């Protein structure tokens, strides 16, 4: 509040305290507004150190979607539990924007086989170069997106695969001898590098459907639940390997991170209970049972019909709250004790919310592609609308 003399209370505080202890904790939109207040604030909040520190202070929130756009769920402290991040340019067509990956507040999106990297907070967007398709019978997809902690570079893991191989893997049939090709592309470069795939396994391929089963990032590695094991990609060594997991959990499992550790979410055969197992020792690959959620016993839970063909999935909002996609079109908000807190979204056909299994941690981080394409009027307007 300004004093009667026109001087604000911030004038009584050291500049470093305002920047490093106050502004760093504000939402990104407020920081961007504060840059217009003082030249010193603009300079202090524009350094790489501030931007990374500010990013670490922001909550990591689950991304959900429906036919109208992409959203993030902000939990219960505010009245507005859902914030729209992106709106499809034309929600009345089947050509919706697909979110393939998220890292450091940056999203990789696909629209009509074209890929884009964007920061919805700063509303910056650029086209993303990708490996060429080898033939009409092959396709490409993003299977991972990460920041290399040794250099700070953002990198994309691509896969080029036979459409026949993708179908065989999806249905769990025997896979042909034609293996997928994996590439790593540093964001800002147009020269992808081929990564050797050394694991020969019927169920070992990271999912080509990254918008449905994205990898979980933990300990500088990407992790996918593949069959009865976990496929791991070491982002530093750029090698693949496989981690064991409890075989008794079956193949209906999904990965997430709880309390900084890898966790497995699995459903019982009757689809009534949802169990969570946590990786207690990463190096020894030992897992321990942590939680059981009885979906049919949740307080005030509306009646429902079990779908035995759907894999229930879970996302952590914060230390106490969860989202559970019980079946298609049914997204539940509950706490860690299994108390039902509400139904997310509307029951209107086609507009229900679904989990993407990706997370958005707001940031002001930029990448070289943004600056390189700002002067290109043709690529300036993406085929979707960022509204965060």
Coordinates of C-alpha atoms in Angstrom, one line a residue:
X1 CA 0.0 0.0 0.0
X2 CA 1.4 3.5 -0.8
X3 CA 2.1 5.8 2.1
X4 CA 0.7 9.4 2.2
X5 CA 4.0 10.6 0.7
X6 CA 3.6 8.3 -2.3
X7 CA 6.3 6.0 -1.1
X8 CA 5.4 2.3 -0.9
X9 CA 6.3 -0.1 1.9
X10 CA 8.7 -1.8 -0.5
X11 CA 11.0 1.2 -0.3
X12 CA 11.7 0.3 3.3
X13 CA 12.9 -3.2 2.3
X14 CA 16.3 -4.2 0.8
X15 CA 16.0 -4.8 -3.0
X16 CA 17.4 -8.3 -2.7
X17 CA 14.7 -9.2 -0.1
X18 CA 11.9 -8.0 -2.4
X19 CA 13.2 -9.9 -5.4
X20 CA 14.6 -13.1 -3.8
X21 CA 12.0 -13.6 -1.0
X22 CA 8.8 -11.9 -2.2
X23 CA 8.6 -11.8 -5.9
X24 CA 10.0 -15.2 -6.3
X25 CA 6.9 -16.7 -4.6
X26 CA 4.3 -14.9 -6.7
X27 CA 2.5 -16.5 -9.6
X28 CA 4.2 -15.9 -12.9
X29 CA 1.5 -13.5 -14.2
X30 CA 2.1 -11.2 -11.1
X31 CA 5.8 -11.3 -11.6
X32 CA 5.4 -10.2 -15.2
X33 CA 3.2 -7.3 -14.1
X34 CA 5.7 -6.3 -11.5
X35 CA 8.4 -6.0 -14.2
X36 CA 6.5 -2.9 -15.4
X37 CA 6.6 -1.3 -12.0
X38 CA 10.4 -0.8 -11.5
X39 CA 13.4 -1.1 -13.7
X40 CA 15.3 -2.8 -10.9
X41 CA 12.5 -5.4 -10.5
X42 CA 12.5 -6.1 -14.2
X43 CA 16.3 -6.7 -14.1
X44 CA 16.2 -8.8 -10.9
X45 CA 13.3 -11.1 -12.2
X46 CA 14.8 -11.6 -15.6
X47 CA 18.0 -13.5 -14.6
X48 CA 18.2 -17.2 -15.2
X49 CA 18.8 -17.8 -11.5
X50 CA 15.6 -16.0 -10.6
X51 CA 13.5 -17.7 -13.3
X52 CA 14.7 -21.2 -12.2
X53 CA 14.2 -20.4 -8.5
X54 CA 10.7 -19.0 -9.2
X55 CA 9.9 -22.2 -11.1
X56 CA 10.9 -24.3 -8.1
X57 CA 8.5 -22.3 -5.9
X58 CA 5.4 -23.1 -8.1
X59 CA 3.2 -26.0 -7.5
X60 CA 3.3 -29.0 -9.9
X61 CA -0.4 -29.6 -10.9
X62 CA -2.0 -32.4 -12.9
X63 CA -3.1 -31.6 -16.4
X64 CA -6.6 -32.7 -17.5
X65 CA -8.4 -32.3 -20.8
X66 CA -11.7 -32.5 -22.5
X67 CA -13.0 -31.8 -26.0
X68 CA -12.8 -28.1 -25.5
X69 CA -9.2 -27.7 -24.3
X70 CA -6.4 -28.5 -21.8
X71 CA -6.7 -27.5 -18.2
X72 CA -4.8 -27.8 -14.9
X73 CA -6.4 -28.8 -11.6
X74 CA -5.3 -26.5 -8.7
X75 CA -6.8 -28.3 -5.8
X76 CA -9.1 -27.1 -3.1
X77 CA -7.6 -24.0 -1.5
X78 CA -9.3 -21.8 -4.1
X79 CA -12.9 -21.7 -5.3
X80 CA -11.8 -22.1 -8.9
X81 CA -10.4 -25.6 -8.9
X82 CA -9.8 -25.8 -12.7
X83 CA -7.9 -23.3 -14.8
X84 CA -7.9 -23.5 -18.6
X85 CA -4.4 -23.6 -20.1
X86 CA -5.2 -24.0 -23.8
X87 CA -8.3 -23.8 -26.0
X88 CA -8.7 -25.8 -29.1
X89 CA -9.0 -23.5 -32.1
X90 CA -11.9 -25.5 -33.4
X91 CA -13.5 -27.7 -30.8
X92 CA -16.2 -28.9 -33.2
X93 CA -13.7 -30.9 -35.3
X94 CA -11.8 -34.1 -34.6
X95 CA -8.5 -32.2 -35.1
X96 CA -7.9 -31.3 -31.5
X97 CA -4.6 -30.3 -30.0
X98 CA -2.8 -33.2 -28.3
X99 CA -0.5 -32.6 -25.4
X100 CA 2.4 -35.1 -25.7
X101 CA 4.8 -34.0 -22.9
X102 CA 5.4 -31.4 -20.2
X103 CA 8.6 -30.2 -18.6
X104 CA 9.6 -27.0 -16.7
X105 CA 6.3 -25.3 -17.6
X106 CA 6.8 -26.1 -21.3
X107 CA 4.4 -28.2 -23.3
X108 CA 4.9 -30.2 -26.5
X109 CA 1.7 -30.2 -28.5
X110 CA 0.6 -31.8 -31.7
X111 CA -1.9 -30.5 -34.2
X112 CA -2.4 -32.2 -37.6
X113 CA 0.9 -34.0 -37.4
X114 CA 2.8 -30.8 -36.7
X115 CA 4.6 -30.4 -33.3
X116 CA 5.0 -27.3 -31.3
X117 CA 6.8 -26.3 -28.0
X118 CA 5.1 -23.6 -26.0
X119 CA 5.1 -21.9 -22.6
X120 CA 1.4 -21.2 -21.8
X121 CA 2.4 -18.8 -19.0
X122 CA 4.4 -16.4 -21.3
X123 CA 2.3 -17.4 -24.3
X124 CA 5.4 -18.1 -26.4
X125 CA 5.3 -20.8 -29.0
X126 CA 7.5 -22.2 -31.8
X127 CA 7.4 -25.1 -34.3
X128 CA 9.4 -28.1 -33.3
X129 CA 11.6 -29.8 -35.9
X130 CA 11.4 -33.6 -35.8
X131 CA 13.0 -36.6 -37.4
X132 CA 11.7 -37.3 -40.9
X133 CA 9.2 -40.1 -41.5
X134 CA 11.1 -42.9 -43.2
X135 CA 8.1 -44.2 -45.3
X136 CA 4.4 -44.2 -45.6
X137 CA 4.3 -47.2 -43.3
X138 CA 6.1 -45.5 -40.5
X139 CA 5.2 -42.7 -38.1
X140 CA 6.9 -40.5 -35.5
X141 CA 5.9 -39.5 -32.0
X142 CA 7.3 -37.8 -28.9
X143 CA 7.9 -40.3 -26.1
X144 CA 9.9 -38.0 -23.7
X145 CA 10.7 -34.4 -22.8
X146 CA 13.2 -33.5 -20.2
X147 CA 15.9 -31.0 -19.0
X148 CA 19.4 -32.4 -18.8
X149 CA 20.6 -31.4 -15.4
X150 CA 24.3 -31.4 -16.4
X151 CA 23.9 -28.8 -19.1
X152 CA 20.4 -27.2 -18.6
X153 CA 19.4 -28.1 -22.1
X154 CA 15.9 -29.2 -22.9
X155 CA 15.7 -32.4 -25.0
X156 CA 13.0 -34.3 -26.8
X157 CA 13.0 -38.1 -27.1
X158 CA 11.4 -39.1 -30.4
X159 CA 10.5 -42.5 -31.8
X160 CA 10.1 -43.5 -35.4
X161 CA 8.2 -46.8 -35.6
X162 CA 6.4 -49.0 -38.1
X163 CA 2.7 -48.5 -37.8
X164 CA 2.4 -52.3 -37.9
X165 CA 4.8 -52.7 -35.0
X166 CA 2.9 -50.0 -33.0
X167 CA -0.4 -51.9 -33.5
X168 CA 1.2 -55.2 -32.5
X169 CA 2.6 -53.7 -29.3
X170 CA -0.7 -52.0 -28.5
X171 CA -2.6 -55.3 -28.7
X172 CA 0.1 -57.3 -27.0
X173 CA 0.8 -59.6 -29.9
X174 CA 4.2 -60.9 -31.0
X175 CA 6.4 -58.1 -32.3
X176 CA 8.2 -58.3 -35.6
X177 CA 12.0 -58.1 -35.8
X178 CA 11.7 -54.5 -37.0
X179 CA 12.6 -52.4 -34.0
X180 CA 11.7 -48.7 -33.4
X181 CA 14.3 -46.0 -33.9
X182 CA 14.8 -43.6 -31.1
X183 CA 16.2 -40.1 -31.5
X184 CA 17.3 -37.3 -29.1
X185 CA 16.8 -33.7 -30.2
X186 CA 18.2 -30.8 -28.2
X187 CA 15.6 -28.0 -28.4
X188 CA 17.1 -25.3 -30.5
X189 CA 18.9 -27.7 -32.8
X190 CA 17.6 -29.4 -36.0
X191 CA 20.0 -32.3 -35.9
X192 CA 18.5 -35.3 -33.9
X193 CA 20.8 -38.1 -32.8
X194 CA 19.9 -41.7 -33.1
X195 CA 19.9 -43.7 -29.8
X196 CA 20.5 -47.4 -29.9
X197 CA 17.7 -49.6 -28.6
X198 CA 19.4 -52.6 -26.9
X199 CA 16.5 -54.2 -25.2
X200 CA 14.7 -56.9 -27.1
X201 CA 11.4 -57.6 -25.3
X202 CA 7.9 -58.3 -26.2
X203 CA 6.6 -55.6 -23.8
X204 CA 9.7 -53.4 -23.6
X205 CA 8.9 -50.5 -25.9
X206 CA 8.1 -47.1 -24.3
X207 CA 4.6 -46.3 -25.3
X208 CA 4.2 -44.5 -28.7
X209 CA 0.9 -43.1 -27.2
X210 CA 2.7 -40.5 -25.1
X211 CA -0.4 -38.4 -24.6
X212 CA -2.0 -41.5 -22.9
X213 CA 1.0 -43.1 -21.1
X214 CA 3.7 -40.4 -20.7
X215 CA 6.9 -41.3 -18.9
X216 CA 7.5 -40.4 -15.2
X217 CA 10.7 -38.4 -14.6
X218 CA 12.6 -39.4 -11.5
X219 CA 16.3 -39.5 -10.6
X220 CA 17.4 -38.1 -14.0
X221 CA 15.6 -41.0 -15.8
X222 CA 12.4 -41.5 -17.7
X223 CA 10.2 -44.4 -16.6
X224 CA 7.5 -46.3 -18.5
X225 CA 5.3 -49.1 -17.2
X226 CA 5.7 -51.7 -20.0
X227 CA 4.1 -55.1 -19.6
X228 CA 5.3 -56.7 -16.3
X229 CA 8.4 -54.5 -16.0
X230 CA 9.5 -50.8 -16.1
X231 CA 11.5 -49.5 -19.0
X232 CA 14.0 -46.8 -18.0
X233 CA 15.9 -44.2 -20.1
X234 CA 18.9 -42.7 -18.5
X235 CA 18.9 -39.1 -19.8
X236 CA 22.6 -38.6 -19.1
X237 CA 24.0 -41.9 -20.4
X238 CA 21.3 -42.1 -23.1
X239 CA 20.8 -45.8 -22.6
X240 CA 17.7 -47.9 -22.0
X241 CA 17.4 -50.6 -19.3
X242 CA 14.6 -52.4 -17.4
X243 CA 13.6 -52.3 -13.8
X244 CA 11.6 -55.1 -12.1
X245 CA 8.3 -54.6 -10.2
X246 CA 5.9 -56.8 -8.3
X247 CA 4.6 -59.3 -10.9
X248 CA 1.5 -60.0 -8.7
X249 CA 0.1 -56.6 -9.6
X250 CA -0.7 -57.7 -13.1
X251 CA -0.4 -55.6 -16.2
X252 CA -3.1 -53.0 -15.3
X253 CA -0.7 -50.5 -13.7
X254 CA 0.2 -46.9 -14.2
X255 CA 3.3 -44.9 -12.8
X256 CA 3.3 -41.7 -10.8
X257 CA 5.5 -40.0 -8.3
X258 CA 4.5 -39.8 -4.6
X259 CA 6.7 -38.0 -2.0
X260 CA 9.6 -37.9 -4.5
X261 CA 9.5 -41.7 -5.1
X262 CA 8.2 -43.8 -7.9
X263 CA 4.8 -45.3 -7.3
X264 CA 2.7 -47.9 -9.0
X265 CA -1.1 -47.5 -9.2
X266 CA -2.9 -50.8 -9.9
X267 CA -6.5 -52.0 -9.7
X268 CA -7.7 -55.3 -8.2
X269 CA -9.5 -57.8 -10.5
X270 CA -12.9 -56.6 -9.5
X271 CA -11.9 -52.9 -10.2
X272 CA -13.2 -52.0 -6.7
X273 CA -9.9 -51.3 -5.0
X274 CA -7.1 -49.1 -6.2
X275 CA -3.7 -50.0 -4.7
X276 CA -0.6 -47.9 -4.5
X277 CA 2.9 -49.4 -4.2
X278 CA 6.0 -47.2 -3.6
X279 CA 9.5 -47.9 -4.6
X280 CA 11.3 -48.0 -1.3
X281 CA 14.9 -48.7 -2.6
X282 CA 15.6 -47.6 -6.1
X283 CA 18.9 -49.4 -6.5
X284 CA 17.6 -52.6 -5.0
X285 CA 14.3 -52.3 -6.9
X286 CA 12.3 -53.1 -3.8
X287 CA 8.6 -52.1 -3.6
X288 CA 6.3 -51.8 -0.7
X289 CA 2.5 -51.5 -0.4
X290 CA 1.4 -48.0 0.7
X291 CA -2.3 -47.3 0.2
X292 CA -5.6 -48.9 -0.8
X293 CA -8.5 -46.9 -2.0
X294 CA -11.9 -48.6 -1.9
X295 CA -13.7 -46.8 -4.7
X296 CA -17.1 -48.2 -3.9
X297 CA -16.9 -47.2 -0.2
X298 CA -15.9 -43.5 -0.6
X299 CA -18.2 -41.2 1.3
X300 CA -20.9 -39.6 -0.8
X301 CA -19.6 -41.3 -3.9
X302 CA -22.4 -41.4 -6.5
X303 CA -23.3 -44.9 -7.8
X304 CA -21.4 -46.1 -10.8
X305 CA -20.9 -49.1 -13.1
X306 CA -17.5 -50.7 -13.1
X307 CA -15.6 -50.8 -16.4
X308 CA -13.3 -53.9 -16.4
X309 CA -11.7 -52.8 -19.6
X310 CA -10.5 -49.4 -18.3
X311 CA -7.4 -48.8 -16.3
X312 CA -8.0 -46.6 -13.3
X313 CA -5.4 -43.9 -13.1
X314 CA -4.3 -41.5 -10.3
X315 CA -2.6 -38.1 -10.1
X316 CA -1.3 -36.3 -7.0
X317 CA -2.5 -32.7 -6.4
X318 CA -0.6 -32.1 -3.2
X319 CA 0.4 -34.0 -0.1
X320 CA -3.3 -34.6 0.9
X321 CA -5.3 -34.6 -2.3
X322 CA -5.6 -36.9 -5.3
X323 CA -7.4 -37.2 -8.6
X324 CA -8.6 -40.6 -9.7
X325 CA -9.9 -41.4 -13.2
X326 CA -12.1 -44.3 -12.3
X327 CA -13.3 -44.9 -15.8
X328 CA -13.8 -42.9 -19.0
X329 CA -15.8 -39.8 -18.1
X330 CA -15.5 -40.2 -14.4
X331 CA -12.8 -38.1 -12.7
X332 CA -12.9 -38.0 -8.9
X333 CA -11.3 -35.7 -6.3
X334 CA -10.5 -37.3 -3.0
X335 CA -8.0 -37.1 -0.2
X336 CA -5.2 -39.5 0.9
X337 CA -7.6 -41.2 3.3
X338 CA -10.0 -42.1 0.5
X339 CA -12.6 -39.4 1.5
X340 CA -14.6 -38.3 -1.6
X341 CA -14.3 -34.6 -2.1
X342 CA -16.2 -34.1 -5.4
X343 CA -16.7 -35.0 -9.0
X344 CA -14.5 -33.1 -11.4
X345 CA -16.2 -31.5 -14.4
X346 CA -19.6 -32.0 -16.0
X347 CA -21.6 -35.1 -16.9
X348 CA -22.5 -33.6 -20.2
X349 CA -21.6 -36.0 -23.0
X350 CA -18.3 -35.2 -24.7
X351 CA -17.3 -32.6 -22.1
X352 CA -16.1 -34.7 -19.2
X353 CA -12.5 -34.4 -18.0
X354 CA -9.8 -37.0 -18.4
X355 CA -6.4 -37.2 -16.8
X356 CA -3.4 -36.8 -19.1
X357 CA -0.9 -38.1 -16.6
X358 CA 1.2 -35.0 -17.2
X359 CA 1.9 -32.1 -14.9
X360 CA 2.3 -28.3 -15.4
X361 CA 4.6 -26.5 -13.1
X362 CA 4.3 -22.8 -14.1
X363 CA 7.4 -21.1 -15.2
X364 CA 8.8 -18.1 -17.2
X365 CA 11.5 -20.4 -18.8
X366 CA 12.3 -19.7 -22.4
X367 CA 14.0 -21.7 -25.1
X368 CA 16.1 -20.6 -28.1
X369 CA 13.3 -21.5 -30.6
X370 CA 11.0 -18.8 -29.1
X371 CA 13.4 -16.0 -30.0
X372 CA 14.3 -17.5 -33.3
X373 CA 10.7 -17.7 -34.5
X374 CA 9.4 -14.4 -33.1
X375 CA 10.4 -12.6 -36.2
X376 CA 8.7 -15.1 -38.5
X377 CA 5.2 -13.9 -39.0
X378 CA 4.1 -17.1 -40.6
X379 CA 4.9 -19.2 -37.5
X380 CA 3.9 -16.7 -34.9
X381 CA 0.2 -17.8 -34.6
X382 CA -0.1 -21.4 -33.5
X383 CA -3.3 -23.4 -34.4
X384 CA -4.5 -23.3 -30.8
X385 CA -5.2 -20.6 -28.2
X386 CA -3.1 -20.3 -25.0
X387 CA -5.4 -18.7 -22.3
X388 CA -3.6 -19.4 -19.0

